[in-house]
Amino acid sequence: MSVLNIIKIGGNIIDDPVQLDAFLEKFSALQGRKILVHGGGKIATRIAADLGIEAKMVEGRRITDGPMLDVVTMVYAGLTNKNIVANLQKLNCDAIGLCGADANVIKAIKRPVREIDYGFAGDILADSVNSLAIKKLLEAEFTPVFSAITHNGMGQLLNTNADTIASSLAIALSNVYEVSLIYCFEKNGVLLDVDNENSVIETIRSGEFQQLKDNKIIHDGMIPKLQNAFDAIAKGVSNVYIGNANNLHLYQQRKFGTCLIA
């Protein structure tokens, strides 16, 4: 089974052109089949403000009403995605930009309204990823670059969390490839001491995760990220890495961030 690396970059990289350029150089240098997944950062909020559209957030999650869906589609699947693709082409990486509607690669459902109405937010169900279509692109030696826009199969676009897209792609494609899922953000990895960037925990097994939570070493926003990572591993993903985007060049030496394994 051949190897596939799926790399997700956070909004802090998207928002900083210098960081983004440096990251894309490292990404383009990665050997073998690979996929890049990105969100939108703060660009959509800024452009919405320029257009007189209020950005509404609840506990860090965007409310995607009709006007905001237009903005995030333009920014995520348009401006951001195509800038990334153009810069990868500059680096001789034959990238192809996609949203979930392209080649029907990722379908989702509109998030049900409970306590909060998130508007046109999309949730991905099992078997919603068209792994056959993605495999065709990879076998043709394209590098897919996924924006955080999906569709429901009935003509409706949906705004979908980029972490969820990366995890869903990794799970679906683990039937075809030996998949490593790599989350790139601003920290060096999962830290033993949150104030010490050099205190990276190099490896965490699924059985150690609960102990680290109980001892308050892992807390707050890192808990759902790791929970999703171990869920992906339980569903067939070989391993998950979490580390600093600036260190991606160390990944193929297996010196990158924290490695999560079963």
mmCIF file with all atom_site columns, N, CA, C and O in Angstrom, residues 212-256:
data_model
loop_
_atom_site.group_PDB
_atom_site.id
_atom_site.type_symbol
_atom_site.label_atom_id
_atom_site.label_alt_id
_atom_site.label_comp_id
_atom_site.label_asym_id
_atom_site.label_entity_id
_atom_site.label_seq_id
_atom_site.pdbx_PDB_ins_code
_atom_site.Cartn_x
_atom_site.Cartn_y
_atom_site.Cartn_z
_atom_site.occupancy
_atom_site.B_iso_or_equiv
_atom_site.pdbx_formal_charge
_atom_site.auth_seq_id
_atom_site.auth_comp_id
_atom_site.auth_asym_id
_atom_site.auth_atom_id
_atom_site.pdbx_PDB_model_num
ATOM 1   N N  . LEU A 1 212 ? -3.047  11.866 30.382 1.00 0.00 ? 212 LEU A N  1
ATOM 2   C CA . LEU A 1 212 ? -2.575  13.233 30.174 1.00 0.00 ? 212 LEU A CA 1
ATOM 3   C C  . LEU A 1 212 ? -3.687  14.249 30.434 1.00 0.00 ? 212 LEU A C  1
ATOM 4   O O  . LEU A 1 212 ? -3.436  15.336 30.961 1.00 0.00 ? 212 LEU A O  1
ATOM 5   N N  . LYS A 1 213 ? -4.928  13.878 30.074 1.00 0.00 ? 213 LYS A N  1
ATOM 6   C CA . LYS A 1 213 ? -6.067  14.749 30.392 1.00 0.00 ? 213 LYS A CA 1
ATOM 7   C C  . LYS A 1 213 ? -6.288  14.822 31.891 1.00 0.00 ? 213 LYS A C  1
ATOM 8   O O  . LYS A 1 213 ? -6.493  15.904 32.457 1.00 0.00 ? 213 LYS A O  1
ATOM 9   N N  . ASP A 1 214 ? -6.274  13.669 32.556 1.00 0.00 ? 214 ASP A N  1
ATOM 10  C CA . ASP A 1 214 ? -6.510  13.623 34.003 1.00 0.00 ? 214 ASP A CA 1
ATOM 11  C C  . ASP A 1 214 ? -5.484  14.446 34.772 1.00 0.00 ? 214 ASP A C  1
ATOM 12  O O  . ASP A 1 214 ? -5.808  15.065 35.796 1.00 0.00 ? 214 ASP A O  1
ATOM 13  N N  . ASN A 1 215 ? -4.247  14.462 34.279 1.00 0.00 ? 215 ASN A N  1
ATOM 14  C CA . ASN A 1 215 ? -3.170  15.203 34.940 1.00 0.00 ? 215 ASN A CA 1
ATOM 15  C C  . ASN A 1 215 ? -3.108  16.664 34.499 1.00 0.00 ? 215 ASN A C  1
ATOM 16  O O  . ASN A 1 215 ? -2.172  17.389 34.859 1.00 0.00 ? 215 ASN A O  1
ATOM 17  N N  . LYS A 1 216 ? -4.114  17.098 33.711 1.00 0.00 ? 216 LYS A N  1
ATOM 18  C CA . LYS A 1 216 ? -4.228  18.485 33.249 1.00 0.00 ? 216 LYS A CA 1
ATOM 19  C C  . LYS A 1 216 ? -3.044  18.933 32.394 1.00 0.00 ? 216 LYS A C  1
ATOM 20  O O  . LYS A 1 216 ? -2.774  20.122 32.258 1.00 0.00 ? 216 LYS A O  1
ATOM 21  N N  . ILE A 1 217 ? -2.332  17.964 31.821 1.00 0.00 ? 217 ILE A N  1
ATOM 22  C CA . ILE A 1 217 ? -1.241  18.310 30.908 1.00 0.00 ? 217 ILE A CA 1
ATOM 23  C C  . ILE A 1 217 ? -1.825  18.717 29.555 1.00 0.00 ? 217 ILE A C  1
ATOM 24  O O  . ILE A 1 217 ? -1.361  19.651 28.900 1.00 0.00 ? 217 ILE A O  1
ATOM 25  N N  . ILE A 1 218 ? -2.879  18.008 29.140 1.00 0.00 ? 218 ILE A N  1
ATOM 26  C CA . ILE A 1 218 ? -3.619  18.376 27.935 1.00 0.00 ? 218 ILE A CA 1
ATOM 27  C C  . ILE A 1 218 ? -4.964  18.933 28.383 1.00 0.00 ? 218 ILE A C  1
ATOM 28  O O  . ILE A 1 218 ? -5.681  18.292 29.159 1.00 0.00 ? 218 ILE A O  1
ATOM 29  N N  . HIS A 1 219 ? -5.304  20.124 27.890 1.00 0.00 ? 219 HIS A N  1
ATOM 30  C CA . HIS A 1 219 ? -6.580  20.725 28.289 1.00 0.00 ? 219 HIS A CA 1
ATOM 31  C C  . HIS A 1 219 ? -7.028  21.722 27.228 1.00 0.00 ? 219 HIS A C  1
ATOM 32  O O  . HIS A 1 219 ? -6.373  21.929 26.206 1.00 0.00 ? 219 HIS A O  1
ATOM 33  N N  . ASP A 1 220 ? -8.186  22.323 27.467 1.00 0.00 ? 220 ASP A N  1
ATOM 34  C CA . ASP A 1 220 ? -8.755  23.367 26.605 1.00 0.00 ? 220 ASP A CA 1
ATOM 35  C C  . ASP A 1 220 ? -8.858  22.910 25.146 1.00 0.00 ? 220 ASP A C  1
ATOM 36  O O  . ASP A 1 220 ? -9.312  21.814 24.865 1.00 0.00 ? 220 ASP A O  1
ATOM 37  N N  . GLY A 1 221 ? -8.379  23.759 24.229 1.00 0.00 ? 221 GLY A N  1
ATOM 38  C CA . GLY A 1 221 ? -8.591  23.510 22.809 1.00 0.00 ? 221 GLY A CA 1
ATOM 39  C C  . GLY A 1 221 ? -7.846  22.321 22.243 1.00 0.00 ? 221 GLY A C  1
ATOM 40  O O  . GLY A 1 221 ? -8.187  21.833 21.159 1.00 0.00 ? 221 GLY A O  1
ATOM 41  N N  . MET A 1 222 ? -6.820  21.823 22.970 1.00 0.00 ? 222 MET A N  1
ATOM 42  C CA . MET A 1 222 ? -6.065  20.684 22.463 1.00 0.00 ? 222 MET A CA 1
ATOM 43  C C  . MET A 1 222 ? -6.843  19.376 22.606 1.00 0.00 ? 222 MET A C  1
ATOM 44  O O  . MET A 1 222 ? -6.625  18.435 21.824 1.00 0.00 ? 222 MET A O  1
ATOM 45  N N  . ILE A 1 223 ? -7.777  19.320 23.563 1.00 0.00 ? 223 ILE A N  1
ATOM 46  C CA . ILE A 1 223 ? -8.505  18.071 23.806 1.00 0.00 ? 223 ILE A CA 1
ATOM 47  C C  . ILE A 1 223 ? -9.329  17.639 22.589 1.00 0.00 ? 223 ILE A C  1
ATOM 48  O O  . ILE A 1 223 ? -9.183  16.503 22.123 1.00 0.00 ? 223 ILE A O  1
ATOM 49  N N  . PRO A 1 224 ? -10.190 18.504 22.019 1.00 0.00 ? 224 PRO A N  1
ATOM 50  C CA . PRO A 1 224 ? -10.951 18.046 20.838 1.00 0.00 ? 224 PRO A CA 1
ATOM 51  C C  . PRO A 1 224 ? -10.061 17.711 19.645 1.00 0.00 ? 224 PRO A C  1
ATOM 52  O O  . PRO A 1 224 ? -10.362 16.795 18.882 1.00 0.00 ? 224 PRO A O  1
ATOM 53  N N  . LYS A 1 225 ? -8.942  18.435 19.503 1.00 0.00 ? 225 LYS A N  1
ATOM 54  C CA . LYS A 1 225 ? -8.022  18.153 18.386 1.00 0.00 ? 225 LYS A CA 1
ATOM 55  C C  . LYS A 1 225 ? -7.458  16.729 18.517 1.00 0.00 ? 225 LYS A C  1
ATOM 56  O O  . LYS A 1 225 ? -7.435  15.953 17.555 1.00 0.00 ? 225 LYS A O  1
ATOM 57  N N  . LEU A 1 226 ? -7.032  16.375 19.742 1.00 0.00 ? 226 LEU A N  1
ATOM 58  C CA . LEU A 1 226 ? -6.476  15.034 19.956 1.00 0.00 ? 226 LEU A CA 1
ATOM 59  C C  . LEU A 1 226 ? -7.562  13.967 19.917 1.00 0.00 ? 226 LEU A C  1
ATOM 60  O O  . LEU A 1 226 ? -7.317  12.846 19.440 1.00 0.00 ? 226 LEU A O  1
ATOM 61  N N  . GLN A 1 227 ? -8.750  14.310 20.412 1.00 0.00 ? 227 GLN A N  1
ATOM 62  C CA . GLN A 1 227 ? -9.857  13.353 20.364 1.00 0.00 ? 227 GLN A CA 1
ATOM 63  C C  . GLN A 1 227 ? -10.166 12.975 18.923 1.00 0.00 ? 227 GLN A C  1
ATOM 64  O O  . GLN A 1 227 ? -10.328 11.795 18.578 1.00 0.00 ? 227 GLN A O  1
ATOM 65  N N  . ASN A 1 228 ? -10.228 13.990 18.052 1.00 0.00 ? 228 ASN A N  1
ATOM 66  C CA . ASN A 1 228 ? -10.478 13.740 16.629 1.00 0.00 ? 228 ASN A CA 1
ATOM 67  C C  . ASN A 1 228 ? -9.336  12.930 16.005 1.00 0.00 ? 228 ASN A C  1
ATOM 68  O O  . ASN A 1 228 ? -9.569  12.059 15.153 1.00 0.00 ? 228 ASN A O  1
ATOM 69  N N  . ALA A 1 229 ? -8.110  13.220 16.438 1.00 0.00 ? 229 ALA A N  1
ATOM 70  C CA . ALA A 1 229 ? -6.952  12.509 15.891 1.00 0.00 ? 229 ALA A CA 1
ATOM 71  C C  . ALA A 1 229 ? -6.998  11.027 16.243 1.00 0.00 ? 229 ALA A C  1
ATOM 72  O O  . ALA A 1 229 ? -6.800  10.161 15.383 1.00 0.00 ? 229 ALA A O  1
ATOM 73  N N  . PHE A 1 230 ? -7.277  10.711 17.507 1.00 0.00 ? 230 PHE A N  1
ATOM 74  C CA . PHE A 1 230 ? -7.327  9.304  17.910 1.00 0.00 ? 230 PHE A CA 1
ATOM 75  C C  . PHE A 1 230 ? -8.541  8.599  17.306 1.00 0.00 ? 230 PHE A C  1
ATOM 76  O O  . PHE A 1 230 ? -8.493  7.393  17.039 1.00 0.00 ? 230 PHE A O  1
ATOM 77  N N  . ASP A 1 231 ? -9.610  9.349  17.059 1.00 0.00 ? 231 ASP A N  1
ATOM 78  C CA . ASP A 1 231 ? -10.768 8.772  16.366 1.00 0.00 ? 231 ASP A CA 1
ATOM 79  C C  . ASP A 1 231 ? -10.373 8.373  14.945 1.00 0.00 ? 231 ASP A C  1
ATOM 80  O O  . ASP A 1 231 ? -10.751 7.297  14.456 1.00 0.00 ? 231 ASP A O  1
ATOM 81  N N  . ALA A 1 232 ? -9.584  9.227  14.274 1.00 0.00 ? 232 ALA A N  1
ATOM 82  C CA . ALA A 1 232 ? -9.113  8.913  12.918 1.00 0.00 ? 232 ALA A CA 1
ATOM 83  C C  . ALA A 1 232 ? -8.219  7.678  12.924 1.00 0.00 ? 232 ALA A C  1
ATOM 84  O O  . ALA A 1 232 ? -8.326  6.815  12.046 1.00 0.00 ? 232 ALA A O  1
ATOM 85  N N  . ILE A 1 233 ? -7.352  7.561  13.933 1.00 0.00 ? 233 ILE A N  1
ATOM 86  C CA . ILE A 1 233 ? -6.468  6.398  14.037 1.00 0.00 ? 233 ILE A CA 1
ATOM 87  C C  . ILE A 1 233 ? -7.288  5.130  14.249 1.00 0.00 ? 233 ILE A C  1
ATOM 88  O O  . ILE A 1 233 ? -7.012  4.084  13.637 1.00 0.00 ? 233 ILE A O  1
ATOM 89  N N  . ALA A 1 234 ? -8.311  5.227  15.085 1.00 0.00 ? 234 ALA A N  1
ATOM 90  C CA . ALA A 1 234 ? -9.171  4.065  15.341 1.00 0.00 ? 234 ALA A CA 1
ATOM 91  C C  . ALA A 1 234 ? -9.902  3.621  14.077 1.00 0.00 ? 234 ALA A C  1
ATOM 92  O O  . ALA A 1 234 ? -10.298 2.453  13.959 1.00 0.00 ? 234 ALA A O  1
ATOM 93  N N  . LYS A 1 235 ? -10.063 4.549  13.112 1.00 0.00 ? 235 LYS A N  1
ATOM 94  C CA . LYS A 1 235 ? -10.796 4.240  11.876 1.00 0.00 ? 235 LYS A CA 1
ATOM 95  C C  . LYS A 1 235 ? -9.866  3.977  10.699 1.00 0.00 ? 235 LYS A C  1
ATOM 96  O O  . LYS A 1 235 ? -10.295 4.007  9.550  1.00 0.00 ? 235 LYS A O  1
ATOM 97  N N  . GLY A 1 236 ? -8.575  3.720  10.970 1.00 0.00 ? 236 GLY A N  1
ATOM 98  C CA . GLY A 1 236 ? -7.698  3.255  9.900  1.00 0.00 ? 236 GLY A CA 1
ATOM 99  C C  . GLY A 1 236 ? -6.535  4.143  9.526  1.00 0.00 ? 236 GLY A C  1
ATOM 100 O O  . GLY A 1 236 ? -5.654  3.714  8.768  1.00 0.00 ? 236 GLY A O  1
ATOM 101 N N  . VAL A 1 237 ? -6.497  5.388  10.014 1.00 0.00 ? 237 VAL A N  1
ATOM 102 C CA . VAL A 1 237 ? -5.368  6.264  9.701  1.00 0.00 ? 237 VAL A CA 1
ATOM 103 C C  . VAL A 1 237 ? -4.133  5.748  10.438 1.00 0.00 ? 237 VAL A C  1
ATOM 104 O O  . VAL A 1 237 ? -4.203  5.395  11.614 1.00 0.00 ? 237 VAL A O  1
ATOM 105 N N  . SER A 1 238 ? -2.999  5.691  9.754  1.00 0.00 ? 238 SER A N  1
ATOM 106 C CA . SER A 1 238 ? -1.792  5.083  10.334 1.00 0.00 ? 238 SER A CA 1
ATOM 107 C C  . SER A 1 238 ? -1.281  5.854  11.542 1.00 0.00 ? 238 SER A C  1
ATOM 108 O O  . SER A 1 238 ? -0.958  5.270  12.581 1.00 0.00 ? 238 SER A O  1
ATOM 109 N N  . ASN A 1 239 ? -1.174  7.179  11.410 1.00 0.00 ? 239 ASN A N  1
ATOM 110 C CA . ASN A 1 239 ? -0.719  8.014  12.513 1.00 0.00 ? 239 ASN A CA 1
ATOM 111 C C  . ASN A 1 239 ? -1.106  9.459  12.239 1.00 0.00 ? 239 ASN A C  1
ATOM 112 O O  . ASN A 1 239 ? -1.456  9.817  11.115 1.00 0.00 ? 239 ASN A O  1
ATOM 113 N N  . VAL A 1 240 ? -1.041  10.254 13.296 1.00 0.00 ? 240 VAL A N  1
ATOM 114 C CA . VAL A 1 240 ? -1.359  11.676 13.197 1.00 0.00 ? 240 VAL A CA 1
ATOM 115 C C  . VAL A 1 240 ? -0.212  12.458 13.830 1.00 0.00 ? 240 VAL A C  1
ATOM 116 O O  . VAL A 1 240 ? 0.248   12.125 14.923 1.00 0.00 ? 240 VAL A O  1
ATOM 117 N N  . TYR A 1 241 ? 0.250   13.492 13.126 1.00 0.00 ? 241 TYR A N  1
ATOM 118 C CA . TYR A 1 241 ? 1.295   14.369 13.653 1.00 0.00 ? 241 TYR A CA 1
ATOM 119 C C  . TYR A 1 241 ? 0.695   15.752 13.909 1.00 0.00 ? 241 TYR A C  1
ATOM 120 O O  . TYR A 1 241 ? -0.138  16.237 13.134 1.00 0.00 ? 241 TYR A O  1
ATOM 121 N N  . ILE A 1 242 ? 1.159   16.390 14.989 1.00 0.00 ? 242 ILE A N  1
ATOM 122 C CA . ILE A 1 242 ? 0.754   17.751 15.315 1.00 0.00 ? 242 ILE A CA 1
ATOM 123 C C  . ILE A 1 242 ? 2.026   18.538 15.594 1.00 0.00 ? 242 ILE A C  1
ATOM 124 O O  . ILE A 1 242 ? 2.813   18.168 16.476 1.00 0.00 ? 242 ILE A O  1
ATOM 125 N N  . GLY A 1 243 ? 2.251   19.616 14.825 1.00 0.00 ? 243 GLY A N  1
ATOM 126 C CA . GLY A 1 243 ? 3.490   20.356 15.030 1.00 0.00 ? 243 GLY A CA 1
ATOM 127 C C  . GLY A 1 243 ? 3.488   21.709 14.345 1.00 0.00 ? 243 GLY A C  1
ATOM 128 O O  . GLY A 1 243 ? 2.501   22.121 13.725 1.00 0.00 ? 243 GLY A O  1
ATOM 129 N N  . ASN A 1 244 ? 4.611   22.387 14.454 1.00 0.00 ? 244 ASN A N  1
ATOM 130 C CA . ASN A 1 244 ? 4.773   23.737 13.938 1.00 0.00 ? 244 ASN A CA 1
ATOM 131 C C  . ASN A 1 244 ? 4.980   23.719 12.424 1.00 0.00 ? 244 ASN A C  1
ATOM 132 O O  . ASN A 1 244 ? 5.836   22.983 11.915 1.00 0.00 ? 244 ASN A O  1
ATOM 133 N N  . ALA A 1 245 ? 4.209   24.542 11.732 1.00 0.00 ? 245 ALA A N  1
ATOM 134 C CA . ALA A 1 245 ? 4.308   24.606 10.268 1.00 0.00 ? 245 ALA A CA 1
ATOM 135 C C  . ALA A 1 245 ? 5.723   24.934 9.810  1.00 0.00 ? 245 ALA A C  1
ATOM 136 O O  . ALA A 1 245 ? 6.167   24.481 8.751  1.00 0.00 ? 245 ALA A O  1
ATOM 137 N N  . ASN A 1 246 ? 6.450   25.713 10.622 1.00 0.00 ? 246 ASN A N  1
ATOM 138 C CA . ASN A 1 246 ? 7.824   26.092 10.248 1.00 0.00 ? 246 ASN A CA 1
ATOM 139 C C  . ASN A 1 246 ? 8.776   24.901 10.241 1.00 0.00 ? 246 ASN A C  1
ATOM 140 O O  . ASN A 1 246 ? 9.872   24.987 9.685  1.00 0.00 ? 246 ASN A O  1
ATOM 141 N N  . ASN A 1 247 ? 8.358   23.806 10.878 1.00 0.00 ? 247 ASN A N  1
ATOM 142 C CA . ASN A 1 247 ? 9.234   22.631 10.997 1.00 0.00 ? 247 ASN A CA 1
ATOM 143 C C  . ASN A 1 247 ? 8.835   21.481 10.066 1.00 0.00 ? 247 ASN A C  1
ATOM 144 O O  . ASN A 1 247 ? 9.334   20.372 10.215 1.00 0.00 ? 247 ASN A O  1
ATOM 145 N N  . LEU A 1 248 ? 7.953   21.761 9.117  1.00 0.00 ? 248 LEU A N  1
ATOM 146 C CA . LEU A 1 248 ? 7.465   20.674 8.253  1.00 0.00 ? 248 LEU A CA 1
ATOM 147 C C  . LEU A 1 248 ? 8.604   19.968 7.524  1.00 0.00 ? 248 LEU A C  1
ATOM 148 O O  . LEU A 1 248 ? 8.510   18.767 7.228  1.00 0.00 ? 248 LEU A O  1
ATOM 149 N N  . HIS A 1 249 ? 9.688   20.682 7.261  1.00 0.00 ? 249 HIS A N  1
ATOM 150 C CA . HIS A 1 249 ? 10.833  20.066 6.559  1.00 0.00 ? 249 HIS A CA 1
ATOM 151 C C  . HIS A 1 249 ? 11.453  18.925 7.371  1.00 0.00 ? 249 HIS A C  1
ATOM 152 O O  . HIS A 1 249 ? 12.186  18.099 6.817  1.00 0.00 ? 249 HIS A O  1
ATOM 153 N N  . LEU A 1 250 ? 11.152  18.862 8.674  1.00 0.00 ? 250 LEU A N  1
ATOM 154 C CA . LEU A 1 250 ? 11.681  17.791 9.520  1.00 0.00 ? 250 LEU A CA 1
ATOM 155 C C  . LEU A 1 250 ? 10.793  16.550 9.504  1.00 0.00 ? 250 LEU A C  1
ATOM 156 O O  . LEU A 1 250 ? 11.167  15.516 10.060 1.00 0.00 ? 250 LEU A O  1
ATOM 157 N N  . TYR A 1 251 ? 9.631   16.638 8.845  1.00 0.00 ? 251 TYR A N  1
ATOM 158 C CA . TYR A 1 251 ? 8.654   15.553 8.937  1.00 0.00 ? 251 TYR A CA 1
ATOM 159 C C  . TYR A 1 251 ? 9.199   14.235 8.385  1.00 0.00 ? 251 TYR A C  1
ATOM 160 O O  . TYR A 1 251 ? 9.073   13.185 9.027  1.00 0.00 ? 251 TYR A O  1
ATOM 161 N N  . GLN A 1 252 ? 9.797   14.261 7.215  1.00 0.00 ? 252 GLN A N  1
ATOM 162 C CA . GLN A 1 252 ? 10.254  13.007 6.618  1.00 0.00 ? 252 GLN A CA 1
ATOM 163 C C  . GLN A 1 252 ? 11.486  12.430 7.310  1.00 0.00 ? 252 GLN A C  1
ATOM 164 O O  . GLN A 1 252 ? 11.873  11.301 7.045  1.00 0.00 ? 252 GLN A O  1
ATOM 165 N N  . GLN A 1 253 ? 12.061  13.200 8.252  1.00 0.00 ? 253 GLN A N  1
ATOM 166 C CA . GLN A 1 253 ? 13.098  12.653 9.140  1.00 0.00 ? 253 GLN A CA 1
ATOM 167 C C  . GLN A 1 253 ? 12.470  12.128 10.430 1.00 0.00 ? 253 GLN A C  1
ATOM 168 O O  . GLN A 1 253 ? 13.172  11.679 11.329 1.00 0.00 ? 253 GLN A O  1
ATOM 169 N N  . ARG A 1 254 ? 11.135  12.207 10.518 1.00 0.00 ? 254 ARG A N  1
ATOM 170 C CA . ARG A 1 254 ? 10.372  11.789 11.705 1.00 0.00 ? 254 ARG A CA 1
ATOM 171 C C  . ARG A 1 254 ? 10.811  12.552 12.950 1.00 0.00 ? 254 ARG A C  1
ATOM 172 O O  . ARG A 1 254 ? 10.868  12.016 14.048 1.00 0.00 ? 254 ARG A O  1
ATOM 173 N N  . LYS A 1 255 ? 11.100  13.846 12.760 1.00 0.00 ? 255 LYS A N  1
ATOM 174 C CA . LYS A 1 255 ? 11.499  14.704 13.879 1.00 0.00 ? 255 LYS A CA 1
ATOM 175 C C  . LYS A 1 255 ? 10.495  15.850 14.038 1.00 0.00 ? 255 LYS A C  1
ATOM 176 O O  . LYS A 1 255 ? 10.815  16.900 14.587 1.00 0.00 ? 255 LYS A O  1
ATOM 177 N N  . PHE A 1 256 ? 9.292   15.634 13.554 1.00 0.00 ? 256 PHE A N  1
ATOM 178 C CA . PHE A 1 256 ? 8.291   16.717 13.503 1.00 0.00 ? 256 PHE A CA 1
ATOM 179 C C  . PHE A 1 256 ? 7.263   16.554 14.619 1.00 0.00 ? 256 PHE A C  1
ATOM 180 O O  . PHE A 1 256 ? 6.524   15.577 14.665 1.00 0.00 ? 256 PHE A O  1
#
